Tab-separated table of C-alpha atoms in Angstrom:
chain	number	residue	atom	x	y	z
U	819	UNK	CA	23.599	14.294	11.009
U	820	UNK	CA	27.182	14.910	12.072
U	821	UNK	CA	28.913	18.246	11.521
U	822	UNK	CA	31.495	16.526	9.326
U	823	UNK	CA	28.815	15.722	6.753
U	824	UNK	CA	28.606	19.407	5.859
U	825	UNK	CA	31.402	20.371	3.508
U	826	UNK	CA	32.335	23.661	5.199
U	827	UNK	CA	30.905	26.513	7.262
U	828	UNK	CA	29.203	28.259	4.291
U	829	UNK	CA	27.493	24.966	3.468
U	830	UNK	CA	26.513	24.554	7.104
U	831	UNK	CA	24.966	28.025	7.127
U	832	UNK	CA	23.153	27.465	3.834
U	833	UNK	CA	21.727	24.223	5.182
U	834	UNK	CA	20.209	26.115	8.115
U	835	UNK	CA	18.221	28.187	5.626
U	836	UNK	CA	16.718	25.092	3.990
U	837	UNK	CA	13.719	23.684	5.890
U	838	UNK	CA	14.709	20.173	4.804
U	839	UNK	CA	18.118	20.335	6.444
U	840	UNK	CA	17.610	23.106	9.006
U	841	UNK	CA	17.300	20.948	12.115
U	842	UNK	CA	20.304	18.780	11.321
U	843	UNK	CA	22.398	21.809	10.380
U	844	UNK	CA	21.510	23.632	13.587
U	845	UNK	CA	22.495	20.578	15.621
U	846	UNK	CA	25.780	20.337	13.710
U	847	UNK	CA	26.461	24.020	14.309
U	848	UNK	CA	25.815	23.623	18.027
U	849	UNK	CA	28.158	20.645	18.109
U	850	UNK	CA	30.944	22.658	16.487
U	851	UNK	CA	30.283	25.546	18.851
U	852	UNK	CA	30.798	23.230	21.817
U	853	UNK	CA	33.867	21.456	20.438
U	854	UNK	CA	35.838	24.311	18.852
U	855	UNK	CA	34.167	27.685	19.384
U	856	UNK	CA	37.164	29.819	18.419
U	857	UNK	CA	37.603	28.098	15.077
U	858	UNK	CA	33.883	28.338	14.319
U	859	UNK	CA	33.866	32.034	15.218
U	860	UNK	CA	36.817	32.610	12.883
U	861	UNK	CA	35.078	30.792	10.048
U	862	UNK	CA	31.869	32.753	10.622
U	863	UNK	CA	33.558	36.121	10.316
U	864	UNK	CA	35.386	34.864	7.236
U	865	UNK	CA	31.980	34.246	5.683
U	866	UNK	CA	31.025	37.851	6.430
U	867	UNK	CA	33.770	39.135	4.165
U	868	UNK	CA	33.023	36.724	1.320
U	869	UNK	CA	31.020	38.740	-1.201
U	870	UNK	CA	30.487	35.638	-3.348
U	871	UNK	CA	28.223	34.071	-0.737
U	872	UNK	CA	24.469	34.496	-0.841
U	873	UNK	CA	23.481	37.615	1.185
U	874	UNK	CA	21.086	35.471	3.237
U	875	UNK	CA	23.995	33.235	4.237
U	876	UNK	CA	26.092	36.230	5.241
U	877	UNK	CA	23.199	37.712	7.201
U	878	UNK	CA	22.872	34.445	9.115
U	879	UNK	CA	26.628	34.465	9.719
U	880	UNK	CA	26.352	37.989	11.137
U	881	UNK	CA	23.469	36.983	13.377
U	882	UNK	CA	25.226	33.853	14.634
U	883	UNK	CA	28.441	35.762	15.274
U	884	UNK	CA	26.675	37.304	18.287
U	885	UNK	CA	27.002	33.909	19.971
U	886	UNK	CA	30.722	34.573	20.291
U	887	UNK	CA	30.727	38.192	21.479
U	888	UNK	CA	32.027	39.331	24.851
U	889	UNK	CA	28.800	38.841	26.882
U	890	UNK	CA	28.574	35.218	25.717
U	891	UNK	CA	32.272	34.551	26.279
U	892	UNK	CA	31.899	35.876	29.811
U	893	UNK	CA	29.513	33.004	30.568
U	894	UNK	CA	32.422	30.590	30.214
U	895	UNK	CA	30.919	28.182	27.693
U	896	UNK	CA	33.194	29.253	24.813
U	897	UNK	CA	36.519	28.307	26.355
U	898	UNK	CA	39.514	30.551	26.862
U	899	UNK	CA	40.078	33.443	24.465
U	900	UNK	CA	43.440	35.173	24.736
U	901	UNK	CA	43.895	38.805	23.745
U	902	UNK	CA	45.113	37.838	20.274
U	903	UNK	CA	41.997	35.785	19.594
U	904	UNK	CA	39.757	38.601	20.817
U	905	UNK	CA	41.579	41.162	18.695
U	906	UNK	CA	41.345	38.959	15.613
U	907	UNK	CA	37.616	38.479	16.124
U	908	UNK	CA	37.063	42.189	16.572
U	909	UNK	CA	39.122	43.163	13.546
U	910	UNK	CA	37.237	40.706	11.367
U	911	UNK	CA	33.884	42.030	12.570
U	912	UNK	CA	34.893	45.595	11.842
U	913	UNK	CA	36.357	44.818	8.421
U	914	UNK	CA	33.135	43.077	7.456
U	915	UNK	CA	31.087	46.063	8.589
U	916	UNK	CA	33.358	48.560	6.831
U	917	UNK	CA	33.176	46.612	3.568
U	918	UNK	CA	29.708	47.988	2.826
U	919	UNK	CA	27.500	44.902	3.226
U	920	UNK	CA	23.816	44.801	2.339
U	921	UNK	CA	21.550	46.560	4.881
U	922	UNK	CA	20.278	43.378	6.601
U	923	UNK	CA	23.846	42.124	7.016
U	924	UNK	CA	25.003	45.533	8.219
U	925	UNK	CA	22.237	45.752	10.826
U	926	UNK	CA	23.085	42.327	12.237
U	927	UNK	CA	26.772	43.229	12.273
U	928	UNK	CA	26.076	46.464	14.129
U	929	UNK	CA	24.431	44.511	16.928
U	930	UNK	CA	27.371	42.088	17.065
U	931	UNK	CA	29.906	44.936	17.148
U	932	UNK	CA	27.918	46.702	19.874
U	933	UNK	CA	27.775	43.558	21.999
U	934	UNK	CA	31.517	43.058	21.579
U	935	UNK	CA	32.184	46.688	22.512
U	936	UNK	CA	30.209	46.296	25.743
U	937	UNK	CA	33.075	44.316	27.325
U	938	UNK	CA	34.315	46.418	30.242
U	939	UNK	CA	37.186	44.033	31.011
U	940	UNK	CA	38.689	44.317	27.524
U	941	UNK	CA	37.595	47.711	26.190
U	942	UNK	CA	37.291	48.272	22.449
U	943	UNK	CA	37.559	52.066	22.057
U	944	UNK	CA	38.094	51.740	18.296
U	945	UNK	CA	34.441	50.772	17.899
U	946	UNK	CA	33.267	54.145	19.219
U	947	UNK	CA	35.965	56.193	17.511
U	948	UNK	CA	35.355	54.512	14.147
U	949	UNK	CA	31.624	55.053	14.562
U	950	UNK	CA	32.104	58.755	15.286
U	951	UNK	CA	34.300	59.064	12.206
U	952	UNK	CA	31.651	57.339	10.092
U	953	UNK	CA	28.973	59.771	11.249
U	954	UNK	CA	30.717	62.478	9.238
U	955	UNK	CA	29.793	60.756	5.979
U	956	UNK	CA	27.297	62.586	3.781
U	957	UNK	CA	23.595	62.089	4.613
U	958	UNK	CA	21.993	59.301	2.632
U	959	UNK	CA	25.225	57.436	1.946
U	960	UNK	CA	25.743	53.773	2.918
U	961	UNK	CA	28.575	54.831	5.238
U	962	UNK	CA	26.272	57.192	7.118
U	963	UNK	CA	23.562	54.543	7.333
U	964	UNK	CA	25.956	52.058	8.908
U	965	UNK	CA	27.438	54.633	11.283
U	966	UNK	CA	24.027	55.805	12.540
U	967	UNK	CA	22.770	52.246	12.988
U	968	UNK	CA	25.939	51.400	14.882
U	969	UNK	CA	25.681	54.575	16.960
U	970	UNK	CA	22.260	53.544	18.260
U	971	UNK	CA	23.402	49.960	18.851
U	972	UNK	CA	26.533	51.048	20.717
U	973	UNK	CA	24.549	53.468	22.860
U	974	UNK	CA	21.948	50.865	23.691
U	975	UNK	CA	24.583	48.476	24.990
U	976	UNK	CA	26.813	50.948	26.815
U	977	UNK	CA	25.937	50.497	30.477
U	978	UNK	CA	29.262	51.904	31.662
U	979	UNK	CA	28.821	55.198	29.768
U	980	UNK	CA	32.424	55.083	28.616
U	981	UNK	CA	31.935	54.369	24.917
U	982	UNK	CA	29.704	56.266	22.539
U	983	UNK	CA	27.624	57.551	25.472
U	984	UNK	CA	30.652	58.852	27.365
U	985	UNK	CA	30.839	62.615	27.729
U	986	UNK	CA	33.832	62.886	25.374
U	987	UNK	CA	32.165	60.924	22.583
U	988	UNK	CA	28.831	62.682	23.062
U	989	UNK	CA	30.378	66.038	22.248
U	990	UNK	CA	31.841	64.612	19.034
U	991	UNK	CA	28.559	63.265	17.664
U	992	UNK	CA	26.493	66.438	18.056
U	993	UNK	CA	27.484	68.159	14.808
U	994	UNK	CA	27.153	65.105	12.538
U	995	UNK	CA	23.826	64.154	14.122
U	996	UNK	CA	22.526	67.679	13.518
U	997	UNK	CA	23.527	67.342	9.872
U	998	UNK	CA	21.725	64.029	9.474
U	999	UNK	CA	18.638	65.256	11.340
U	1000	UNK	CA	18.269	68.055	8.812
U	1001	UNK	CA	18.252	65.571	5.932
U	1002	UNK	CA	15.079	63.977	4.631
U	1003	UNK	CA	17.006	60.899	3.522
U	1004	UNK	CA	16.640	57.597	5.358
U	1005	UNK	CA	19.575	58.599	7.510
U	1006	UNK	CA	17.373	61.295	9.032
U	1007	UNK	CA	15.186	58.618	10.636
U	1008	UNK	CA	18.263	56.746	11.822
U	1009	UNK	CA	19.553	59.999	13.320
U	1010	UNK	CA	16.312	60.424	15.282
U	1011	UNK	CA	16.681	56.890	16.641
U	1012	UNK	CA	20.359	57.413	17.463
U	1013	UNK	CA	19.728	60.733	19.203
U	1014	UNK	CA	16.887	59.294	21.300
U	1015	UNK	CA	18.916	56.217	22.253
U	1016	UNK	CA	21.880	58.373	23.221
U	1017	UNK	CA	19.578	60.536	25.333
U	1018	UNK	CA	18.309	57.477	27.168
U	1019	UNK	CA	21.694	55.916	27.809
U	1020	UNK	CA	23.997	58.892	28.441
U	1021	UNK	CA	24.671	60.518	31.805
U	1022	UNK	CA	22.108	62.870	33.307
U	1023	UNK	CA	24.502	65.792	32.922
U	1024	UNK	CA	25.153	65.073	29.251
U	1025	UNK	CA	21.425	64.669	28.632
U	1026	UNK	CA	20.502	68.027	30.139
U	1027	UNK	CA	23.530	70.102	29.222
U	1028	UNK	CA	24.530	68.761	25.804
U	1029	UNK	CA	21.955	66.625	24.038
U	1030	UNK	CA	18.757	68.419	25.028
U	1031	UNK	CA	19.777	71.963	24.044
U	1032	UNK	CA	21.501	70.891	20.841
U	1033	UNK	CA	19.446	67.990	19.481
U	1034	UNK	CA	15.921	67.919	20.931
U	1035	UNK	CA	14.427	70.589	18.639
U	1036	UNK	CA	16.127	69.016	15.622
U	1037	UNK	CA	14.641	65.624	16.531
U	1038	UNK	CA	11.141	67.104	16.708
U	1039	UNK	CA	11.598	68.972	13.439
U	1040	UNK	CA	12.833	65.830	11.711
U	1041	UNK	CA	9.831	63.901	13.037
U	1042	UNK	CA	7.510	66.563	11.626
U	1043	UNK	CA	9.228	66.355	8.235
U	1044	UNK	CA	8.906	62.597	8.034
U	1045	UNK	CA	5.294	62.597	9.192
U	1046	UNK	CA	4.591	64.978	6.320
U	1047	UNK	CA	6.645	63.243	3.635
U	1048	UNK	CA	6.634	59.548	4.571
U	1049	UNK	CA	4.197	58.336	7.193
U	1050	UNK	CA	5.893	54.964	7.755
U	1051	UNK	CA	9.168	56.697	8.563
U	1052	UNK	CA	7.275	59.146	10.730
U	1053	UNK	CA	6.000	56.225	12.808
U	1054	UNK	CA	9.594	55.076	13.340
U	1055	UNK	CA	10.380	58.529	14.693
U	1056	UNK	CA	7.330	58.440	16.971
U	1057	UNK	CA	8.429	55.068	18.327
U	1058	UNK	CA	11.807	56.563	19.217
U	1059	UNK	CA	10.091	59.522	20.883
U	1060	UNK	CA	7.888	57.211	22.958
U	1061	UNK	CA	11.028	55.591	24.343
U	1062	UNK	CA	12.777	58.918	24.950
U	1063	UNK	CA	9.720	60.500	26.564
U	1064	UNK	CA	9.243	57.548	28.881
U	1065	UNK	CA	12.873	56.876	29.811
U	1066	UNK	CA	14.622	60.233	29.369
U	1067	UNK	CA	11.978	62.976	29.680
U	1068	UNK	CA	14.645	65.560	30.550
U	1069	UNK	CA	15.804	65.336	26.938
U	1070	UNK	CA	12.445	66.729	25.787
U	1071	UNK	CA	11.429	68.813	28.798
U	1072	UNK	CA	12.509	72.211	27.483
U	1073	UNK	CA	10.631	71.599	24.235
U	1074	UNK	CA	7.568	69.958	25.748
U	1075	UNK	CA	5.218	72.577	24.322
U	1076	UNK	CA	6.466	71.957	20.785
U	1077	UNK	CA	6.333	68.195	21.359
U	1078	UNK	CA	2.731	68.244	22.618
U	1079	UNK	CA	1.668	70.400	19.702
U	1080	UNK	CA	3.355	68.059	17.231
U	1081	UNK	CA	1.950	64.813	18.563
U	1082	UNK	CA	-1.480	66.286	19.261
U	1083	UNK	CA	-1.774	67.400	15.636
U	1084	UNK	CA	-0.544	64.011	14.398
U	1085	UNK	CA	-2.992	62.145	16.635
U	1086	UNK	CA	-5.822	64.251	15.222
U	1087	UNK	CA	-4.799	64.050	11.548
U	1088	UNK	CA	-7.435	62.300	9.463
U	1089	UNK	CA	-4.944	61.386	6.730
U	1090	UNK	CA	-2.851	59.201	9.031
U	1091	UNK	CA	-3.364	55.535	9.738
U	1092	UNK	CA	-4.737	54.616	13.181
U	1093	UNK	CA	-1.353	53.194	14.224
U	1094	UNK	CA	0.340	56.498	13.464
U	1095	UNK	CA	-2.203	58.506	15.412
U	1096	UNK	CA	-2.126	56.090	18.339
U	1097	UNK	CA	1.655	56.259	18.563
U	1098	UNK	CA	1.513	60.042	18.491
U	1099	UNK	CA	-0.918	60.055	21.416
U	1100	UNK	CA	1.304	57.599	23.283
U	1101	UNK	CA	4.250	60.028	23.084
U	1102	UNK	CA	2.250	62.593	25.048
U	1103	UNK	CA	1.030	60.021	27.558
U	1104	UNK	CA	4.543	58.654	28.091
U	1105	UNK	CA	5.934	62.124	28.740
U	1106	UNK	CA	3.122	63.015	31.144
U	1107	UNK	CA	3.617	59.841	33.164
U	1108	UNK	CA	7.426	59.997	33.217
U	1109	UNK	CA	7.617	63.717	34.028
U	1110	UNK	CA	4.390	64.901	35.688
U	1111	UNK	CA	5.958	68.207	36.685
U	1112	UNK	CA	6.863	68.962	33.075
U	1113	UNK	CA	3.386	68.064	31.901
U	1114	UNK	CA	1.806	70.247	34.583
U	1115	UNK	CA	3.912	73.205	33.514
U	1116	UNK	CA	2.494	72.669	30.044
U	1117	UNK	CA	-1.050	71.895	31.170
U	1118	UNK	CA	-2.489	74.374	28.680
U	1119	UNK	CA	-0.770	72.486	25.835
U	1120	UNK	CA	-2.127	69.198	27.179
U	1121	UNK	CA	-5.638	70.623	27.420
U	1122	UNK	CA	-5.460	72.091	23.929
U	1123	UNK	CA	-3.683	69.338	22.026
U	1124	UNK	CA	-4.071	66.024	23.837
U	1125	UNK	CA	-7.261	65.883	25.885
U	1126	UNK	CA	-9.615	66.516	22.927
U	1127	UNK	CA	-8.075	63.540	21.140
U	1128	UNK	CA	-8.533	61.279	24.174
U	1129	UNK	CA	-12.110	62.497	24.604
U	1130	UNK	CA	-12.810	61.810	20.941
U	1131	UNK	CA	-11.575	58.275	21.486
U	1132	UNK	CA	-13.726	57.681	24.553
U	1133	UNK	CA	-17.035	58.494	22.913
U	1134	UNK	CA	-19.062	56.346	20.583
U	1135	UNK	CA	-20.724	58.144	17.635
U	1136	UNK	CA	-24.191	58.022	19.205
U	1137	UNK	CA	-22.844	59.812	22.285
U	1138	UNK	CA	-21.942	62.901	20.268
U	1139	UNK	CA	-24.378	65.417	18.843
U	1140	UNK	CA	-23.779	66.669	15.284
U	1141	UNK	CA	-22.612	70.012	16.704
U	1142	UNK	CA	-20.182	68.300	19.073
U	1143	UNK	CA	-19.039	65.971	16.336
U	1144	UNK	CA	-18.124	68.871	14.106
U	1145	UNK	CA	-15.939	70.295	16.872
U	1146	UNK	CA	-14.431	67.011	18.074
U	1147	UNK	CA	-11.261	65.405	16.770
U	1148	UNK	CA	-11.700	62.737	14.118
U	1149	UNK	CA	-12.074	59.161	15.434
U	1150	UNK	CA	-9.063	57.154	16.565
U	1151	UNK	CA	-8.595	53.470	17.167
U	1152	UNK	CA	-7.401	52.247	20.526
U	1153	UNK	CA	-3.660	51.872	21.069
U	1154	UNK	CA	-3.983	48.157	20.488
U	1155	UNK	CA	-5.169	47.199	17.015
U	1156	UNK	CA	-8.836	46.406	17.395
U	1157	UNK	CA	-11.968	47.163	15.399
U	1158	UNK	CA	-14.326	46.533	18.303
U	1159	UNK	CA	-16.060	49.744	19.345
U	1160	UNK	CA	-15.896	48.762	23.000
U	1161	UNK	CA	-12.118	48.454	22.823
U	1162	UNK	CA	-12.035	51.743	20.949
U	1163	UNK	CA	-13.841	53.514	23.768
U	1164	UNK	CA	-11.791	51.795	26.465
U	1165	UNK	CA	-8.640	53.055	24.750
U	1166	UNK	CA	-9.892	56.618	25.061
U	1167	UNK	CA	-11.018	56.091	28.637
U	1168	UNK	CA	-7.617	54.677	29.501
U	1169	UNK	CA	-5.880	57.706	28.002
U	1170	UNK	CA	-8.109	60.042	30.019
U	1171	UNK	CA	-7.455	58.119	33.226
U	1172	UNK	CA	-3.713	58.218	32.623
U	1173	UNK	CA	-3.827	61.960	32.059
U	1174	UNK	CA	-6.051	62.609	35.054
U	1175	UNK	CA	-3.863	60.506	37.350
U	1176	UNK	CA	-0.775	62.366	36.209
U	1177	UNK	CA	-2.032	65.937	35.965
U	1178	UNK	CA	-4.804	65.977	38.551
U	1179	UNK	CA	-6.326	69.391	39.289
U	1180	UNK	CA	-4.562	71.045	36.381
U	1181	UNK	CA	-6.721	69.254	33.849
U	1182	UNK	CA	-9.614	67.770	35.824
U	1183	UNK	CA	-12.018	70.653	35.026
U	1184	UNK	CA	-11.304	70.324	31.316
U	1185	UNK	CA	-11.665	66.555	31.482
U	1186	UNK	CA	-15.033	66.828	33.241
U	1187	UNK	CA	-16.205	69.548	30.900
U	1188	UNK	CA	-15.380	67.650	27.735
U	1189	UNK	CA	-16.636	64.343	29.059
U	1190	UNK	CA	-19.927	66.036	29.781
């Protein structure tokens, strides 16, 4: 089916959502992208600002707009884009994001804006400055939700550390992030994700001197709040902590004792789902492997809070006497979802091996004593 058979770009997008016409519509879209990419990009971003369109169509438009962002243009397959064309594309993206679209559309737009802002040859400082301004919106508001989502997306794509992860921008986001981290609204979870992503992507100096002393404790406190009030949101926080512990352990180093206590308690909490408890254990393991020296300094916290959980995983019920069972942590599933008892035990054994390899003599006596 030729592209001309579709009435306009909204119709072309809608056809991609219909299984009966999806293949033909995708081929027609690809044909237009090859023949006139700038016009197609302009029509896509026009769809983003059309509130009369179905939200699913606008979400697809936001997703497909990433095909025209700076990294894709740099590959040379989208023809020549002069500065005016680039500016028009960027302005349209931002206007669509600032218009308050539905969350799925906003999330897709945040990724597109972040990819566009990653262009080092044609910087887009307005993306970072507008994001920082949006972070000052009240917790729980749509504006704050968009700004925090964009903050994490911008940080994740900022390899040059000149945008949102640059030292100047970092100092400007501290206060608003602290405000959002103290809120139990959804924006609190987004603030945890944004703070952890910033910690991973920023400079080493900014991580140690700015983010760690001013945000790390607040991130842990927010995680504790969400684990208590909303387990699913707590898991999102744990996922962010796994990444931060593994890729930016210096962000959490000064608060490692508090971190190990938090995740050890969560991993041993009978009321939590196995996934929650497994992710909590993985935070401790990631930190120990990424920063062995930090973990060794807190060996007593590891022995108290983490090793009993791993030992409880590694034993089958028949291996444990009633007296031992009463003193052992409650059972956990392996990190991978599996009901097989053998996998369950291997998950615990793997955790013990990872700890022993990282901490060595500091914890070996406790490991041997508990393992019997």
